[in-house]
CSV table of C-alpha atoms in Angstrom, one decimal:
chain,number,residue,atom,x,y,z
A,296,MET,CA,106.5,124.9,116.5
A,297,ASN,CA,110.2,125.9,116.6
A,298,ALA,CA,112.0,126.5,113.3
A,299,PRO,CA,113.9,123.7,111.8
A,300,ALA,CA,117.6,123.5,112.8
A,301,VAL,CA,120.2,123.2,110.1
A,302,LEU,CA,123.6,121.5,110.5
A,303,LEU,CA,126.4,121.4,107.9
A,304,THR,CA,129.1,118.7,108.3
A,305,ASP,CA,131.7,116.7,106.4
A,306,THR,CA,131.2,113.1,105.9
A,307,SER,CA,132.7,110.2,104.1
A,308,ALA,CA,130.2,110.8,101.4
A,309,GLY,CA,131.3,114.5,101.1
A,310,PRO,CA,129.5,117.6,102.7
A,311,MET,CA,126.2,116.9,104.1
A,312,ARG,CA,123.3,119.2,105.3
A,313,VAL,CA,120.9,118.1,107.9
A,314,THR,CA,117.6,119.9,108.7
A,315,THR,CA,115.6,118.7,111.6
A,316,PRO,CA,112.7,118.3,111.9
A,317,ALA,CA,112.4,117.5,108.3
A,318,PRO,CA,110.0,119.8,106.4
A,319,ARG,CA,106.6,118.1,106.0
A,320,GLU,CA,106.2,119.3,102.4
A,321,THR,CA,109.6,117.6,101.5
A,322,TRP,CA,108.9,114.5,103.3
A,323,TRP,CA,105.5,114.0,101.6
A,324,ARG,CA,107.1,114.8,98.3
A,325,PHE,CA,109.7,112.0,98.9
A,326,VAL,CA,106.9,109.6,100.0
A,327,ASP,CA,105.2,110.2,96.5
A,328,GLN,CA,108.5,109.8,94.8
A,329,ASP,CA,109.7,106.6,96.5
A,330,PRO,CA,107.6,103.7,95.4
A,331,ALA,CA,108.8,101.4,98.3
A,332,THR,CA,107.4,103.6,100.9
A,333,LYS,CA,105.3,101.9,103.6
A,334,VAL,CA,102.5,103.4,105.5
A,335,SER,CA,104.7,103.6,108.5
A,336,GLN,CA,107.1,105.8,106.8
A,337,THR,CA,104.7,108.7,106.1
A,338,PRO,CA,104.2,111.9,108.1
A,339,ALA,CA,100.6,110.6,109.0
A,340,TRP,CA,102.3,107.7,110.8
A,341,LEU,CA,104.5,110.1,112.7
A,342,ASP,CA,101.3,111.8,113.8
A,343,CYS,CA,100.0,108.4,115.0
A,344,VAL,CA,103.2,107.9,117.2
A,345,ARG,CA,103.2,111.2,118.6
A,346,ALA,CA,99.4,111.0,119.5
A,347,GLY,CA,100.1,107.6,121.2
A,348,GLY,CA,102.9,108.7,123.5
A,349,PRO,CA,105.1,111.4,124.8
A,350,TYR,CA,107.1,111.7,121.6
A,351,GLU,CA,108.4,114.7,119.7
A,352,ASP,CA,109.3,114.9,116.0
A,353,THR,CA,113.1,114.7,115.5
A,354,SER,CA,113.0,113.6,111.8
A,355,ARG,CA,116.0,114.4,109.7
A,356,LEU,CA,116.3,115.6,106.1
A,357,TYR,CA,119.8,114.7,104.7
A,358,GLU,CA,121.2,116.5,101.6
A,359,PHE,CA,124.3,115.5,99.9
A,360,GLU,CA,126.7,117.4,97.6
A,361,GLY,CA,125.8,115.2,94.7
A,362,GLY,CA,122.1,116.0,94.9
A,363,ASP,CA,121.1,112.9,96.9
A,364,ARG,CA,118.5,113.5,99.5
A,365,MET,CA,116.5,111.4,102.0
A,366,VAL,CA,114.4,111.8,105.1
A,367,LEU,CA,114.8,109.6,108.1
A,368,PRO,CA,111.6,109.4,110.2
A,369,LEU,CA,112.7,109.8,113.9
A,370,VAL,CA,111.1,110.6,117.3
A,371,SER,CA,112.6,111.3,120.6
A,372,ARG,CA,110.9,110.6,124.0
A,373,ARG,CA,110.0,113.7,126.0
A,374,ARG,CA,110.0,114.2,129.7
A,375,ARG,CA,113.3,112.4,130.4
A,376,PRO,CA,116.6,113.7,131.3
A,377,ARG,CA,118.9,114.4,128.4
A,378,TRP,CA,121.2,111.5,129.3
A,379,LEU,CA,118.1,109.1,129.3
A,380,GLU,CA,116.7,110.2,125.9
A,381,THR,CA,116.1,107.7,123.3
A,382,GLU,CA,115.5,108.5,119.4
A,383,GLU,CA,114.0,105.6,117.3
A,384,SER,CA,112.7,105.2,113.8
A,385,TRP,CA,110.4,103.8,115.4
A,386,PRO,CA,110.0,103.1,118.9
A,387,GLY,CA,108.6,99.7,120.3
A,388,GLU,CA,105.6,98.3,118.5
A,389,TRP,CA,105.4,101.0,115.9
A,390,GLY,CA,107.2,99.1,113.2
A,391,VAL,CA,109.3,99.8,110.2
A,392,GLY,CA,110.8,103.4,109.9
A,393,GLY,CA,113.9,104.0,108.0
A,394,PRO,CA,114.8,106.4,105.1
A,395,VAL,CA,112.5,107.7,102.4
A,396,ALA,CA,114.3,108.9,99.3
A,397,PRO,CA,113.3,110.0,95.8
A,398,GLY,CA,116.3,108.2,94.4
A,399,SER,CA,118.6,105.3,95.1
A,400,ILE,CA,120.8,105.6,98.2
A,401,GLY,CA,124.3,104.0,98.3
A,402,PRO,CA,126.3,102.6,101.1
A,403,GLN,CA,128.5,105.9,101.5
A,404,GLN,CA,125.3,107.9,102.0
A,405,ALA,CA,124.0,105.3,104.4
A,406,ARG,CA,127.3,105.3,106.4
A,407,ALA,CA,127.0,109.1,106.8
A,408,VAL,CA,123.6,108.8,108.3
A,409,PHE,CA,124.9,106.2,110.7
A,410,ASP,CA,127.8,108.4,111.5
A,411,ASP,CA,125.3,111.2,112.2
A,412,LEU,CA,123.2,109.1,114.4
A,413,ALA,CA,126.2,107.9,116.3
A,414,ARG,CA,126.9,111.6,117.3
A,415,ARG,CA,123.5,112.0,118.8
A,416,PRO,CA,123.6,112.6,122.5
A,417,ALA,CA,120.7,110.3,123.3
A,418,LEU,CA,121.2,107.2,125.3
A,419,ARG,CA,119.8,105.0,122.5
A,420,VAL,CA,119.4,105.7,118.9
A,421,GLY,CA,117.8,103.0,116.6
A,422,LEU,CA,116.2,102.6,113.2
A,423,ARG,CA,114.1,99.7,111.7
A,424,LEU,CA,114.7,99.2,107.9
A,425,ARG,CA,112.2,98.1,105.3
A,426,PRO,CA,113.3,95.0,103.4
A,427,GLU,CA,114.1,96.9,100.3
A,428,ASP,CA,116.9,98.8,102.1
A,429,ALA,CA,118.4,95.8,104.2
A,430,ALA,CA,121.2,94.9,101.8
A,431,THR,CA,122.5,98.4,101.2
A,432,TRP,CA,122.5,99.5,104.8
A,433,ALA,CA,124.1,96.2,106.0
A,434,HIS,CA,127.2,97.2,104.1
A,435,ALA,CA,127.4,100.6,105.9
A,436,VAL,CA,127.0,99.7,109.6
A,437,PRO,CA,129.9,101.1,111.6
A,438,ALA,CA,131.3,99.6,114.8
A,439,GLY,CA,129.2,100.5,117.8
A,440,PHE,CA,125.9,99.6,116.2
A,441,ARG,CA,124.2,96.3,116.9
A,442,GLU,CA,121.6,94.4,115.0
A,443,ASP,CA,118.4,92.9,115.9
A,444,LEU,CA,117.5,90.7,113.0
A,445,HIS,CA,113.8,90.8,112.3
A,446,THR,CA,112.0,89.1,109.4
A,447,VAL,CA,108.7,89.7,107.7
A,448,HIS,CA,106.4,87.5,105.6
A,449,VAL,CA,105.6,89.3,102.4
A,450,LEU,CA,103.2,88.1,99.7
A,451,ASP,CA,103.9,89.1,96.1
A,452,LEU,CA,100.6,90.1,94.5
A,453,ASP,CA,101.9,90.3,91.0
A,454,GLY,CA,99.4,89.0,88.5
A,455,GLY,CA,96.4,89.8,90.5
A,456,PHE,CA,94.3,87.8,92.7
A,457,GLY,CA,93.6,84.9,90.4
A,458,ALA,CA,97.4,84.2,90.0
A,459,VAL,CA,97.9,84.6,93.8
A,460,TRP,CA,95.1,82.2,94.6
A,461,GLU,CA,96.2,79.5,92.0
A,462,ARG,CA,100.0,79.9,92.2
A,463,ARG,CA,100.9,81.1,95.7
A,464,PHE,CA,98.3,80.0,98.2
A,465,ARG,CA,99.1,76.6,99.5
A,466,GLN,CA,96.4,73.9,98.9
A,467,ARG,CA,95.7,73.8,102.6
A,468,MET,CA,94.9,77.5,102.7
A,469,ARG,CA,92.6,77.4,99.6
A,470,ARG,CA,90.8,74.4,101.4
A,471,ALA,CA,90.4,76.4,104.6
A,472,VAL,CA,88.9,79.5,102.7
A,473,ARG,CA,86.4,77.3,100.8
A,474,ARG,CA,85.4,75.8,104.1
A,475,ALA,CA,84.8,79.2,105.5
A,476,GLU,CA,82.8,80.2,102.5
A,477,ARG,CA,80.5,77.2,103.0
A,478,SER,CA,80.0,77.9,106.7
A,479,ASP,CA,77.7,80.4,108.5
A,480,VAL,CA,80.4,83.3,108.3
A,481,GLU,CA,79.5,86.8,107.5
A,482,VAL,CA,82.3,89.4,107.0
A,483,GLU,CA,82.1,93.2,107.2
A,484,VAL,CA,84.8,95.6,106.4
A,485,ASP,CA,84.9,99.2,107.7
A,486,ARG,CA,87.2,102.1,106.9
A,487,THR,CA,85.7,104.7,109.5
A,488,GLY,CA,87.0,103.3,112.7
A,489,ARG,CA,83.4,102.1,113.6
A,490,LEU,CA,84.6,98.5,114.2
A,491,VAL,CA,87.4,99.4,116.6
A,492,PRO,CA,85.5,98.4,119.8
A,493,GLU,CA,84.5,94.9,118.1
A,494,PHE,CA,88.1,94.4,117.1
A,495,TYR,CA,89.7,95.3,120.5
A,496,THR,CA,87.0,93.0,122.4
A,497,LEU,CA,88.5,90.2,120.2
A,498,PHE,CA,92.0,91.3,120.9
A,499,GLU,CA,91.3,91.2,124.7
A,500,GLN,CA,89.9,87.6,124.4
A,501,SER,CA,93.1,86.6,122.4
A,502,ILE,CA,95.1,87.7,125.4
A,503,GLU,CA,93.4,85.0,127.5
A,504,ARG,CA,94.4,82.4,124.9
A,505,TRP,CA,97.9,83.7,124.6
A,506,ALA,CA,98.4,83.7,128.4
A,507,ALA,CA,97.1,80.2,128.7
A,508,ARG,CA,99.5,78.9,125.9
A,509,GLN,CA,102.5,80.7,127.4
A,510,HIS,CA,101.9,79.8,131.0
A,511,GLU,CA,101.7,83.5,131.8
A,512,PRO,CA,99.6,84.9,134.8
A,513,MET,CA,96.4,86.4,133.3
A,514,ALA,CA,96.8,89.7,135.1
A,515,LEU,CA,100.4,90.1,133.8
A,516,ALA,CA,99.4,89.2,130.3
A,517,ARG,CA,96.6,91.7,130.3
A,518,TRP,CA,98.7,94.5,131.7
A,519,ARG,CA,101.6,93.7,129.4
A,520,ARG,CA,99.5,93.4,126.1
A,521,THR,CA,97.2,96.2,126.6
A,522,ARG,CA,100.1,98.6,127.7
A,523,ALA,CA,102.0,97.6,124.5
A,524,PHE,CA,98.8,97.9,122.3
A,525,PRO,CA,96.2,100.0,124.0
A,526,ARG,CA,92.7,100.6,122.4
A,527,LYS,CA,93.6,104.3,122.0
A,528,ARG,CA,96.2,103.4,119.5
A,529,VAL,CA,93.8,101.6,117.2
A,530,GLU,CA,91.4,104.6,117.5
A,531,THR,CA,94.2,107.0,116.6
A,532,VAL,CA,95.4,105.0,113.6
A,533,ALA,CA,91.9,104.5,112.3
A,534,ASP,CA,91.2,108.3,112.8
A,535,ARG,CA,94.4,109.6,111.3
A,536,LEU,CA,94.6,107.2,108.3
A,537,GLY,CA,91.0,107.2,107.4
A,538,GLU,CA,90.2,105.0,104.5
A,539,ALA,CA,93.9,103.6,104.5
A,540,CYS,CA,93.0,101.7,107.6
A,541,ALA,CA,90.5,98.8,107.0
A,542,ILE,CA,89.0,96.7,109.8
A,543,TRP,CA,87.7,93.3,108.6
A,544,VAL,CA,85.4,91.4,111.1
A,545,ALA,CA,84.2,87.9,110.6
A,546,ARG,CA,81.1,86.8,112.5
A,547,HIS,CA,79.9,83.3,113.1
A,548,ALA,CA,76.1,82.8,113.8
A,549,GLY,CA,76.0,86.5,114.6
A,550,GLU,CA,79.0,86.5,117.0
A,551,PRO,CA,82.3,88.3,116.3
A,552,ALA,CA,84.8,85.5,115.7
A,553,ALA,CA,87.9,87.0,114.1
A,554,ALA,CA,89.2,90.4,113.0
A,555,ILE,CA,92.1,91.9,111.2
A,556,VAL,CA,93.5,95.4,110.7
A,557,VAL,CA,95.0,96.2,107.3
A,558,LEU,CA,96.7,99.4,106.4
A,559,ARG,CA,97.5,100.6,102.9
A,560,HIS,CA,99.7,103.1,101.2
A,561,GLY,CA,100.4,103.2,97.6
A,562,THR,CA,101.1,99.8,96.3
A,563,HIS,CA,101.7,98.3,99.8
A,564,ALA,CA,99.1,96.6,102.0
A,565,LYS,CA,100.1,95.6,105.5
A,566,LEU,CA,98.4,93.4,108.1
A,567,TRP,CA,98.8,95.4,111.2
A,568,HIS,CA,97.0,93.4,113.9
A,569,ALA,CA,94.7,90.3,114.1
A,570,ALA,CA,92.6,88.8,116.9
A,571,MET,CA,90.0,86.2,117.3
A,572,ASN,CA,87.8,84.1,119.5
A,573,ARG,CA,89.4,80.7,118.7
A,574,ASP,CA,86.5,78.6,119.8
A,575,LEU,CA,84.4,80.4,117.2
A,576,ALA,CA,86.8,81.2,114.6
A,577,HIS,CA,88.9,78.1,114.1
A,578,PRO,CA,86.0,75.6,113.4
A,579,VAL,CA,84.9,77.6,110.4
A,580,ARG,CA,88.2,79.0,109.5
A,581,ALA,CA,87.2,82.6,109.7
A,582,THR,CA,90.8,84.1,109.8
A,583,PRO,CA,92.0,82.7,106.4
A,584,LEU,CA,88.8,83.9,104.8
A,585,LEU,CA,89.5,87.5,106.2
A,586,HIS,CA,93.0,87.4,104.8
A,587,ALA,CA,91.9,86.0,101.5
A,588,LEU,CA,89.2,88.9,101.2
A,589,ALA,CA,91.9,91.5,102.3
A,590,ILE,CA,94.4,90.1,99.8
A,591,GLU,CA,91.7,90.2,97.0
A,592,ASP,CA,90.8,93.9,98.0
A,593,ALA,CA,94.5,94.8,97.9
A,594,CYS,CA,95.0,93.3,94.4
A,595,ALA,CA,91.8,95.2,93.2
A,596,ALA,CA,93.5,98.5,94.5
A,597,GLY,CA,96.6,97.9,92.6
A,598,CYS,CA,98.8,96.8,95.5
A,599,ARG,CA,102.0,94.9,94.7
A,600,GLU,CA,102.5,93.3,98.0
A,601,TYR,CA,100.7,92.2,101.2
A,602,ASP,CA,102.9,92.3,104.3
A,603,LEU,CA,101.8,89.8,106.9
A,604,GLY,CA,104.3,91.0,109.5
A,605,GLY,CA,106.9,89.0,111.5
A,606,SER,CA,106.7,85.8,113.5
A,607,ARG,CA,109.2,83.4,115.1
A,608,GLN,CA,110.5,80.9,112.8
A,609,GLY,CA,108.9,77.5,113.4
A,610,ALA,CA,106.0,78.9,115.3
A,611,SER,CA,102.5,78.0,114.3
A,612,LEU,CA,101.9,81.6,113.2
A,613,ALA,CA,104.9,81.4,110.8
A,614,ARG,CA,103.4,78.2,109.3
A,615,PHE,CA,100.0,80.0,108.9
A,616,LYS,CA,101.6,82.8,107.0
A,617,ASP,CA,103.5,80.4,104.8
A,618,GLY,CA,100.2,78.9,103.8
A,619,PHE,CA,99.5,82.1,101.8
A,620,GLY,CA,102.9,81.7,99.9
A,621,ALA,CA,104.5,84.5,101.5
A,622,ASP,CA,108.3,85.0,101.3
A,623,VAL,CA,110.4,85.6,104.5
A,624,VAL,CA,112.5,88.6,103.9
A,625,ALA,CA,114.9,90.6,106.4
A,626,SER,CA,113.8,93.8,108.0
A,627,PRO,CA,116.6,94.6,110.5
A,628,ARG,CA,116.8,97.1,113.4
A,629,TYR,CA,120.1,98.6,114.1
A,630,TYR,CA,120.7,100.5,117.3
A,631,ARG,CA,123.5,102.2,119.3
A,632,GLU,CA,123.5,102.6,123.1
A,633,ARG,CA,125.8,104.5,125.4
A,634,LEU,CA,124.9,102.1,128.2
A,635,PRO,CA,123.8,98.4,127.8
A,636,VAL,CA,120.2,99.0,128.6
A,637,SER,CA,118.9,96.5,126.2
A,638,ALA,CA,121.0,93.7,127.6
A,639,VAL,CA,119.9,94.5,131.0
A,640,ASP,CA,116.2,94.6,129.8
A,641,ARG,CA,116.6,91.3,128.1
A,642,GLY,CA,118.2,89.7,131.2
A,643,LEU,CA,115.4,90.8,133.5
A,644,ARG,CA,112.8,89.7,131.2
A,645,LYS,CA,114.4,86.2,130.8
A,646,ALA,CA,114.7,86.0,134.7
A,647,VAL,CA,110.9,86.9,134.9
A,648,LYS,CA,110.0,84.2,132.4
A,649,ARG,CA,111.9,81.6,134.3
A,650,VAL,CA,110.1,82.4,137.5
A,651,ILE,CA,106.7,82.2,136.0
A,652,GLY,CA,107.5,79.2,133.6
A,653,PHE,CA,106.8,81.4,130.6
A,654,GLN,CA,106.7,79.3,127.3
A,655,GLY,CA,107.0,80.7,123.9
């Protein structure tokens, strides 16, 4: 591994020192000192990203004159001409990146980071922020950066599972869980990766349901979904995170009906992916039961929040998540491009969807 490069520069927040890649021991120390750190902001997640694609570590340690410091997780895509390189925190489906810091970061420091990213030679530079940072960084965004507004459903676990069940779960969700408990549903949780094949089989069955609902050709849906979320990715995350990755599987009459993958770091639990055989799972409400058990498990482990991820407003999935009493919070992505590749990509996707009659 090459030695880290160090850059000294003047910014609106004063002199700034940048070290890249960020030293691992410093990054882990900031993770331990920043209570809002998500599992996807850890060096372990960087290792998962690198194992899942042609990426290299370009994380950046920022040090300011007043003593403020932060690490920005960042990867660049290898094997591309320099003018086509991208740097993301994180790319594609890898979720929330953004800064990790042992103390509070103000708009001036955030602006200095944006200015540093704006100078990067890559075609595209982007970062996805956790909800706790959204307001501060929104006040620092310079001209030239665009925003993709993402929202996530986050359930407050304050008070423990008893309080969450009584005060936050909607009545319809409590009924669904009780119905599952009265049905022939057995649940298993594994933290070794042993249940990855069972989960991914359900994921592939889910693709058929999604394709039919969205009027998408099955071959295209399977290619698109498995390319965006290959089985190897689940295996890598389960292997690298160990006990922090829990796979919950519900079986009805002995057959796999539904499964969820829940990741955990510190006081934060996150639903990473879910899948089901709807014909088996829906009549017995297997998925609500899995979430209730995972939420109870997170409460017992001392977690303060359960992140159910994002979904389109008004969609049935958003209504499902609302049933747990989760709040909708902003988790924006900001990006800068030297050429309008995102606009071109969106235009092509819209054209294809019109041709095939895609719905959703």
